[in-house]
Structures are given as C-alpha cells and as structure tokens.
Amino acid sequence: MATNRTFTMLKPDSVEKGYIGAILEKINAAGFRIVAMKMTHMTNADAKAFYAVHSERPFYGELVEYMTRGPVVAAILEKDNAVEDFRALIGATNPADAAEGTIRKLYAASMGENAVHGSDSDENAQIEGFFHFSGREQF
Ligand code: CMP
C-alpha cells in the first residue's frame, strides 16, 4: 500500500476538554507522521463551506455552530493506507458504536460532538488539507 495522507481536525470539544495531547499521542503511537498542524478557529463561512456536503442534513446548523464555537487543531497526517487506518483509529461516527480503544470511544461525548474528524477518501483528504493549509505547508 502506497504511503499517503489524510486530514484531521481535533474538534472544539477535544480542545475545550484538554484532550489535544492525549489524542496526538494516540495518533503518533499509531504510526502517523504529522505533515502539517495548526490551531485555527473556523468562521461561520469556513464551517459552512467545509461541511457543504451536509448542507441539506437536519443537523447542519448544529454542526456549523459546534465547529465554530472554539478553535480546532487541524492536521495533515501521513502513513501507509492513511485514510482507512485513521478511520479505524478514530472509530465510528457515533461514539456509542465505536470500538474499545478508539479515539471516539475514549474522548467523544456524542454523535454530534465526536471529538475528531477523519477524511473519508483520498480525494477528500486532499481537498480538506488544502482547505486549511497552503501548498508550502504540506512538505
Ligand atoms: P464527521 O463524520 O467528522 O463529519 C460530519 C459530522 O456531522 C460528524 O462528524 C458529526 O460531528 C456530525 N453528525 C453526523 N451525523 C450527525 C447526526 N445524526 N446528528 C448530529 N450531528 C451529526
């Protein structure tokens, strides 16, 4: 499997609760290289654009409010099979369904406030990475 990349955000609930260090430790221990990383506070327009794919969903307004209520830690991560392996590391969208030891099982409160984002495809990983980082930052 070729080395490739995924995109993540430690969402506002993770930052508020002081889980940044613990989650980054899990990411490092799972063998991901941090290619780019920053703390950033998305505007309303940023979150609406980032989650545009969900704009018709009933939870869209709630999702935008949640993702803009405080800073997130955005990062691009590199590893063999990055997208799939990172989704396994974070666990199911709903923490109630997430496997033991996954980041969402350990740190997420609910389906809506689920601690961490992980790209769902190589294509989206690239789009999402460029949403937050310039080409110069992705070495
Ligand atoms: P994520 O999969 O990272 O990206 C879409 C987000 O929408 C998801 O995490 C949750 O934070 C949120 N979400 C998904 N489904 C629901 C739902 N049924 N109710 C509320 N929020 C949701």
PDB file of N, CA, C and O in Angstrom, residues 74-129:
ATOM      1  N   ALA A  74      -6.083  21.477  13.348  1.00  0.00           N
ATOM      2  CA  ALA A  74      -6.141  20.880  12.008  1.00  0.00           C
ATOM      3  C   ALA A  74      -4.787  20.271  11.690  1.00  0.00           C
ATOM      4  O   ALA A  74      -3.745  20.856  12.031  1.00  0.00           O
ATOM      5  N   ALA A  75      -4.789  19.111  11.057  1.00  0.00           N
ATOM      6  CA  ALA A  75      -3.506  18.467  10.736  1.00  0.00           C
ATOM      7  C   ALA A  75      -3.618  17.585   9.502  1.00  0.00           C
ATOM      8  O   ALA A  75      -4.688  17.022   9.225  1.00  0.00           O
ATOM      9  N   ILE A  76      -2.514  17.494   8.790  1.00  0.00           N
ATOM     10  CA  ILE A  76      -2.370  16.526   7.701  1.00  0.00           C
ATOM     11  C   ILE A  76      -1.441  15.434   8.206  1.00  0.00           C
ATOM     12  O   ILE A  76      -0.385  15.727   8.781  1.00  0.00           O
ATOM     13  N   LEU A  77      -1.868  14.192   8.024  1.00  0.00           N
ATOM     14  CA  LEU A  77      -1.142  13.039   8.565  1.00  0.00           C
ATOM     15  C   LEU A  77      -0.746  12.099   7.432  1.00  0.00           C
ATOM     16  O   LEU A  77      -1.515  11.905   6.481  1.00  0.00           O
ATOM     17  N   GLU A  78       0.419  11.465   7.579  1.00  0.00           N
ATOM     18  CA  GLU A  78       0.929  10.578   6.541  1.00  0.00           C
ATOM     19  C   GLU A  78       1.221   9.193   7.103  1.00  0.00           C
ATOM     20  O   GLU A  78       1.785   9.064   8.203  1.00  0.00           O
ATOM     21  N   LYS A  79       0.846   8.191   6.344  1.00  0.00           N
ATOM     22  CA  LYS A  79       1.068   6.791   6.750  1.00  0.00           C
ATOM     23  C   LYS A  79       0.640   5.908   5.581  1.00  0.00           C
ATOM     24  O   LYS A  79      -0.188   6.315   4.782  1.00  0.00           O
ATOM     25  N   ASP A  80       1.145   4.691   5.515  1.00  0.00           N
ATOM     26  CA  ASP A  80       0.577   3.741   4.562  1.00  0.00           C
ATOM     27  C   ASP A  80      -0.910   3.620   4.847  1.00  0.00           C
ATOM     28  O   ASP A  80      -1.314   3.534   6.017  1.00  0.00           O
ATOM     29  N   ASN A  81      -1.732   3.615   3.807  1.00  0.00           N
ATOM     30  CA  ASN A  81      -3.170   3.380   3.975  1.00  0.00           C
ATOM     31  C   ASN A  81      -3.809   4.381   4.959  1.00  0.00           C
ATOM     32  O   ASN A  81      -4.638   4.019   5.797  1.00  0.00           O
ATOM     33  N   ALA A  82      -3.389   5.653   4.836  1.00  0.00           N
ATOM     34  CA  ALA A  82      -3.712   6.658   5.862  1.00  0.00           C
ATOM     35  C   ALA A  82      -5.211   6.838   6.112  1.00  0.00           C
ATOM     36  O   ALA A  82      -5.643   6.868   7.270  1.00  0.00           O
ATOM     37  N   VAL A  83      -5.999   6.976   5.055  1.00  0.00           N
ATOM     38  CA  VAL A  83      -7.430   7.288   5.247  1.00  0.00           C
ATOM     39  C   VAL A  83      -8.122   6.166   6.019  1.00  0.00           C
ATOM     40  O   VAL A  83      -8.788   6.404   7.033  1.00  0.00           O
ATOM     41  N   GLU A  84      -7.922   4.945   5.552  1.00  0.00           N
ATOM     42  CA  GLU A  84      -8.597   3.804   6.175  1.00  0.00           C
ATOM     43  C   GLU A  84      -8.078   3.563   7.602  1.00  0.00           C
ATOM     44  O   GLU A  84      -8.860   3.342   8.534  1.00  0.00           O
ATOM     45  N   ASP A  85      -6.757   3.612   7.754  1.00  0.00           N
ATOM     46  CA  ASP A  85      -6.181   3.338   9.081  1.00  0.00           C
ATOM     47  C   ASP A  85      -6.577   4.419  10.086  1.00  0.00           C
ATOM     48  O   ASP A  85      -6.791   4.130  11.264  1.00  0.00           O
ATOM     49  N   PHE A  86      -6.686   5.670   9.629  1.00  0.00           N
ATOM     50  CA  PHE A  86      -7.070   6.721  10.570  1.00  0.00           C
ATOM     51  C   PHE A  86      -8.533   6.568  10.969  1.00  0.00           C
ATOM     52  O   PHE A  86      -8.891   6.766  12.136  1.00  0.00           O
ATOM     53  N   ARG A  87      -9.377   6.184  10.031  1.00  0.00           N
ATOM     54  CA  ARG A  87     -10.793   5.984  10.383  1.00  0.00           C
ATOM     55  C   ARG A  87     -10.946   4.826  11.371  1.00  0.00           C
ATOM     56  O   ARG A  87     -11.804   4.852  12.250  1.00  0.00           O
ATOM     57  N   ALA A  88     -10.089   3.821  11.237  1.00  0.00           N
ATOM     58  CA  ALA A  88     -10.114   2.721  12.221  1.00  0.00           C
ATOM     59  C   ALA A  88      -9.653   3.230  13.594  1.00  0.00           C
ATOM     60  O   ALA A  88     -10.219   2.845  14.627  1.00  0.00           O
ATOM     61  N   LEU A  89      -8.644   4.088  13.606  1.00  0.00           N
ATOM     62  CA  LEU A  89      -8.124   4.621  14.868  1.00  0.00           C
ATOM     63  C   LEU A  89      -9.158   5.500  15.581  1.00  0.00           C
ATOM     64  O   LEU A  89      -9.257   5.474  16.813  1.00  0.00           O
ATOM     65  N   ILE A  90      -9.941   6.272  14.814  1.00  0.00           N
ATOM     66  CA  ILE A  90     -10.906   7.176  15.479  1.00  0.00           C
ATOM     67  C   ILE A  90     -12.200   6.449  15.843  1.00  0.00           C
ATOM     68  O   ILE A  90     -12.850   6.829  16.808  1.00  0.00           O
ATOM     69  N   GLY A  91     -12.584   5.433  15.106  1.00  0.00           N
ATOM     70  CA  GLY A  91     -13.801   4.691  15.432  1.00  0.00           C
ATOM     71  C   GLY A  91     -15.039   5.280  14.776  1.00  0.00           C
ATOM     72  O   GLY A  91     -14.979   6.285  14.072  1.00  0.00           O
ATOM     73  N   ALA A  92     -16.185   4.647  15.035  1.00  0.00           N
ATOM     74  CA  ALA A  92     -17.443   5.008  14.379  1.00  0.00           C
ATOM     75  C   ALA A  92     -17.851   6.444  14.711  1.00  0.00           C
ATOM     76  O   ALA A  92     -17.509   6.981  15.771  1.00  0.00           O
ATOM     77  N   THR A  93     -18.618   7.054  13.776  1.00  0.00           N
ATOM     78  CA  THR A  93     -19.093   8.447  13.949  1.00  0.00           C
ATOM     79  C   THR A  93     -19.785   8.626  15.289  1.00  0.00           C
ATOM     80  O   THR A  93     -19.575   9.602  15.994  1.00  0.00           O
ATOM     81  N   ASN A  94     -20.621   7.653  15.633  1.00  0.00           N
ATOM     82  CA  ASN A  94     -21.305   7.695  16.934  1.00  0.00           C
ATOM     83  C   ASN A  94     -20.438   6.969  17.971  1.00  0.00           C
ATOM     84  O   ASN A  94     -20.211   5.774  17.855  1.00  0.00           O
ATOM     85  N   PRO A  95     -19.962   7.678  18.993  1.00  0.00           N
ATOM     86  CA  PRO A  95     -19.061   7.018  19.966  1.00  0.00           C
ATOM     87  C   PRO A  95     -19.694   5.822  20.652  1.00  0.00           C
ATOM     88  O   PRO A  95     -18.977   4.916  21.091  1.00  0.00           O
ATOM     89  N   ALA A  96     -21.017   5.782  20.700  1.00  0.00           N
ATOM     90  CA  ALA A  96     -21.688   4.623  21.300  1.00  0.00           C
ATOM     91  C   ALA A  96     -21.416   3.352  20.495  1.00  0.00           C
ATOM     92  O   ALA A  96     -21.455   2.243  21.039  1.00  0.00           O
ATOM     93  N   ASP A  97     -21.136   3.527  19.203  1.00  0.00           N
ATOM     94  CA  ASP A  97     -20.859   2.374  18.331  1.00  0.00           C
ATOM     95  C   ASP A  97     -19.362   2.161  18.117  1.00  0.00           C
ATOM     96  O   ASP A  97     -18.965   1.230  17.416  1.00  0.00           O
ATOM     97  N   ALA A  98     -18.535   3.041  18.664  1.00  0.00           N
ATOM     98  CA  ALA A  98     -17.085   2.979  18.393  1.00  0.00           C
ATOM     99  C   ALA A  98     -16.435   1.842  19.180  1.00  0.00           C
ATOM    100  O   ALA A  98     -16.806   1.558  20.327  1.00  0.00           O
ATOM    101  N   ALA A  99     -15.451   1.201  18.542  1.00  0.00           N
ATOM    102  CA  ALA A  99     -14.761   0.074  19.186  1.00  0.00           C
ATOM    103  C   ALA A  99     -13.936   0.557  20.382  1.00  0.00           C
ATOM    104  O   ALA A  99     -13.485   1.715  20.422  1.00  0.00           O
ATOM    105  N   GLU A 100     -13.729  -0.356  21.327  1.00  0.00           N
ATOM    106  CA  GLU A 100     -12.893  -0.068  22.509  1.00  0.00           C
ATOM    107  C   GLU A 100     -11.517   0.406  22.062  1.00  0.00           C
ATOM    108  O   GLU A 100     -10.946  -0.143  21.113  1.00  0.00           O
ATOM    109  N   GLY A 101     -10.989   1.415  22.746  1.00  0.00           N
ATOM    110  CA  GLY A 101      -9.637   1.881  22.466  1.00  0.00           C
ATOM    111  C   GLY A 101      -9.554   2.921  21.361  1.00  0.00           C
ATOM    112  O   GLY A 101      -8.505   3.524  21.160  1.00  0.00           O
ATOM    113  N   THR A 102     -10.656   3.125  20.618  1.00  0.00           N
ATOM    114  CA  THR A 102     -10.627   4.142  19.563  1.00  0.00           C
ATOM    115  C   THR A 102     -10.727   5.535  20.188  1.00  0.00           C
ATOM    116  O   THR A 102     -11.194   5.694  21.323  1.00  0.00           O
ATOM    117  N   ILE A 103     -10.306   6.529  19.424  1.00  0.00           N
ATOM    118  CA  ILE A 103     -10.282   7.907  19.938  1.00  0.00           C
ATOM    119  C   ILE A 103     -11.699   8.368  20.306  1.00  0.00           C
ATOM    120  O   ILE A 103     -11.907   8.989  21.348  1.00  0.00           O
ATOM    121  N   ARG A 104     -12.671   8.035  19.460  1.00  0.00           N
ATOM    122  CA  ARG A 104     -14.039   8.474  19.789  1.00  0.00           C
ATOM    123  C   ARG A 104     -14.597   7.734  20.999  1.00  0.00           C
ATOM    124  O   ARG A 104     -15.321   8.320  21.805  1.00  0.00           O
ATOM    125  N   LYS A 105     -14.263   6.457  21.135  1.00  0.00           N
ATOM    126  CA  LYS A 105     -14.729   5.725  22.318  1.00  0.00           C
ATOM    127  C   LYS A 105     -14.162   6.370  23.585  1.00  0.00           C
ATOM    128  O   LYS A 105     -14.851   6.506  24.590  1.00  0.00           O
ATOM    129  N   LEU A 106     -12.899   6.786  23.502  1.00  0.00           N
ATOM    130  CA  LEU A 106     -12.229   7.341  24.684  1.00  0.00           C
ATOM    131  C   LEU A 106     -12.617   8.788  24.963  1.00  0.00           C
ATOM    132  O   LEU A 106     -12.732   9.187  26.121  1.00  0.00           O
ATOM    133  N   TYR A 107     -12.799   9.586  23.896  1.00  0.00           N
ATOM    134  CA  TYR A 107     -12.862  11.043  24.105  1.00  0.00           C
ATOM    135  C   TYR A 107     -14.118  11.733  23.578  1.00  0.00           C
ATOM    136  O   TYR A 107     -14.295  12.929  23.844  1.00  0.00           O
ATOM    137  N   ALA A 108     -14.981  11.034  22.825  1.00  0.00           N
ATOM    138  CA  ALA A 108     -16.150  11.713  22.250  1.00  0.00           C
ATOM    139  C   ALA A 108     -17.359  11.587  23.160  1.00  0.00           C
ATOM    140  O   ALA A 108     -17.552  10.564  23.814  1.00  0.00           O
ATOM    141  N   ALA A 109     -18.186  12.640  23.155  1.00  0.00           N
ATOM    142  CA  ALA A 109     -19.359  12.678  24.026  1.00  0.00           C
ATOM    143  C   ALA A 109     -20.605  12.161  23.328  1.00  0.00           C
ATOM    144  O   ALA A 109     -21.480  11.550  23.960  1.00  0.00           O
ATOM    145  N   SER A 110     -20.739  12.402  22.048  1.00  0.00           N
ATOM    146  CA  SER A 110     -21.992  12.083  21.351  1.00  0.00           C
ATOM    147  C   SER A 110     -21.745  12.038  19.851  1.00  0.00           C
ATOM    148  O   SER A 110     -20.664  12.396  19.376  1.00  0.00           O
ATOM    149  N   MET A 111     -22.778  11.663  19.112  1.00  0.00           N
ATOM    150  CA  MET A 111     -22.714  11.637  17.644  1.00  0.00           C
ATOM    151  C   MET A 111     -22.388  13.023  17.100  1.00  0.00           C
ATOM    152  O   MET A 111     -21.583  13.174  16.180  1.00  0.00           O
ATOM    153  N   GLY A 112     -23.004  14.047  17.660  1.00  0.00           N
ATOM    154  CA  GLY A 112     -22.776  15.414  17.179  1.00  0.00           C
ATOM    155  C   GLY A 112     -21.416  15.922  17.593  1.00  0.00           C
ATOM    156  O   GLY A 112     -20.695  16.524  16.800  1.00  0.00           O
ATOM    157  N   GLU A 113     -21.039  15.689  18.854  1.00  0.00           N
ATOM    158  CA  GLU A 113     -19.750  16.177  19.375  1.00  0.00           C
ATOM    159  C   GLU A 113     -18.814  14.985  19.496  1.00  0.00           C
ATOM    160  O   GLU A 113     -18.675  14.379  20.561  1.00  0.00           O
ATOM    161  N   ASN A 114     -18.205  14.648  18.362  1.00  0.00           N
ATOM    162  CA  ASN A 114     -17.492  13.373  18.310  1.00  0.00           C
ATOM    163  C   ASN A 114     -15.969  13.505  18.246  1.00  0.00           C
ATOM    164  O   ASN A 114     -15.281  12.651  17.700  1.00  0.00           O
ATOM    165  N   ALA A 115     -15.459  14.588  18.817  1.00  0.00           N
ATOM    166  CA  ALA A 115     -14.035  14.742  19.165  1.00  0.00           C
ATOM    167  C   ALA A 115     -13.061  14.966  18.017  1.00  0.00           C
ATOM    168  O   ALA A 115     -12.120  15.748  18.128  1.00  0.00           O
ATOM    169  N   VAL A 116     -13.265  14.265  16.906  1.00  0.00           N
ATOM    170  CA  VAL A 116     -12.224  14.270  15.878  1.00  0.00           C
ATOM    171  C   VAL A 116     -12.829  14.015  14.501  1.00  0.00           C
ATOM    172  O   VAL A 116     -13.828  13.316  14.374  1.00  0.00           O
ATOM    173  N   HIS A 117     -12.214  14.633  13.499  1.00  0.00           N
ATOM    174  CA  HIS A 117     -12.610  14.425  12.103  1.00  0.00           C
ATOM    175  C   HIS A 117     -11.570  13.565  11.407  1.00  0.00           C
ATOM    176  O   HIS A 117     -10.376  13.699  11.680  1.00  0.00           O
ATOM    177  N   GLY A 118     -12.004  12.715  10.504  1.00  0.00           N
ATOM    178  CA  GLY A 118     -11.086  11.990   9.633  1.00  0.00           C
ATOM    179  C   GLY A 118     -11.648  11.943   8.223  1.00  0.00           C
ATOM    180  O   GLY A 118     -12.833  11.620   8.042  1.00  0.00           O
ATOM    181  N   SER A 119     -10.828  12.247   7.223  1.00  0.00           N
ATOM    182  CA  SER A 119     -11.299  12.247   5.836  1.00  0.00           C
ATOM    183  C   SER A 119     -11.830  10.871   5.448  1.00  0.00           C
ATOM    184  O   SER A 119     -11.330   9.848   5.924  1.00  0.00           O
ATOM    185  N   ASP A 120     -12.821  10.865   4.530  1.00  0.00           N
ATOM    186  CA  ASP A 120     -13.430   9.580   4.151  1.00  0.00           C
ATOM    187  C   ASP A 120     -12.900   9.031   2.825  1.00  0.00           C
ATOM    188  O   ASP A 120     -13.330   7.956   2.396  1.00  0.00           O
ATOM    189  N   SER A 121     -12.000   9.743   2.159  1.00  0.00           N
ATOM    190  CA  SER A 121     -11.407   9.239   0.905  1.00  0.00           C
ATOM    191  C   SER A 121     -10.107   9.993   0.647  1.00  0.00           C
ATOM    192  O   SER A 121      -9.881  11.072   1.208  1.00  0.00           O
ATOM    193  N   ASP A 122      -9.270   9.438  -0.237  1.00  0.00           N
ATOM    194  CA  ASP A 122      -8.021  10.122  -0.599  1.00  0.00           C
ATOM    195  C   ASP A 122      -8.329  11.476  -1.237  1.00  0.00           C
ATOM    196  O   ASP A 122      -7.646  12.473  -0.972  1.00  0.00           O
ATOM    197  N   GLU A 123      -9.368  11.501  -2.071  1.00  0.00           N
ATOM    198  CA  GLU A 123      -9.728  12.749  -2.752  1.00  0.00           C
ATOM    199  C   GLU A 123     -10.140  13.817  -1.737  1.00  0.00           C
ATOM    200  O   GLU A 123      -9.676  14.968  -1.801  1.00  0.00           O
ATOM    201  N   ASN A 124     -10.991  13.442  -0.787  1.00  0.00           N
ATOM    202  CA  ASN A 124     -11.423  14.421   0.220  1.00  0.00           C
ATOM    203  C   ASN A 124     -10.278  14.815   1.152  1.00  0.00           C
ATOM    204  O   ASN A 124     -10.226  15.948   1.624  1.00  0.00           O
ATOM    205  N   ALA A 125      -9.366  13.886   1.415  1.00  0.00           N
ATOM    206  CA  ALA A 125      -8.204  14.222   2.254  1.00  0.00           C
ATOM    207  C   ALA A 125      -7.419  15.369   1.621  1.00  0.00           C
ATOM    208  O   ALA A 125      -6.986  16.304   2.298  1.00  0.00           O
ATOM    209  N   GLN A 126      -7.267  15.305   0.303  1.00  0.00           N
ATOM    210  CA  GLN A 126      -6.513  16.351  -0.397  1.00  0.00           C
ATOM    211  C   GLN A 126      -7.289  17.677  -0.401  1.00  0.00           C
ATOM    212  O   GLN A 126      -6.736  18.742  -0.109  1.00  0.00           O
ATOM    213  N   ILE A 127      -8.585  17.593  -0.668  1.00  0.00           N
ATOM    214  CA  ILE A 127      -9.417  18.810  -0.681  1.00  0.00           C
ATOM    215  C   ILE A 127      -9.410  19.460   0.702  1.00  0.00           C
ATOM    216  O   ILE A 127      -9.221  20.675   0.841  1.00  0.00           O
ATOM    217  N   GLU A 128      -9.602  18.651   1.733  1.00  0.00           N
ATOM    218  CA  GLU A 128      -9.675  19.174   3.104  1.00  0.00           C
ATOM    219  C   GLU A 128      -8.325  19.714   3.575  1.00  0.00           C
ATOM    220  O   GLU A 128      -8.254  20.724   4.275  1.00  0.00           O
ATOM    221  N   GLY A 129      -7.242  19.047   3.173  1.00  0.00           N
ATOM    222  CA  GLY A 129      -5.903  19.534   3.520  1.00  0.00           C
ATOM    223  C   GLY A 129      -5.658  20.915   2.922  1.00  0.00           C
ATOM    224  O   GLY A 129      -5.165  21.818   3.598  1.00  0.00           O
TER     225      GLY A 129
END
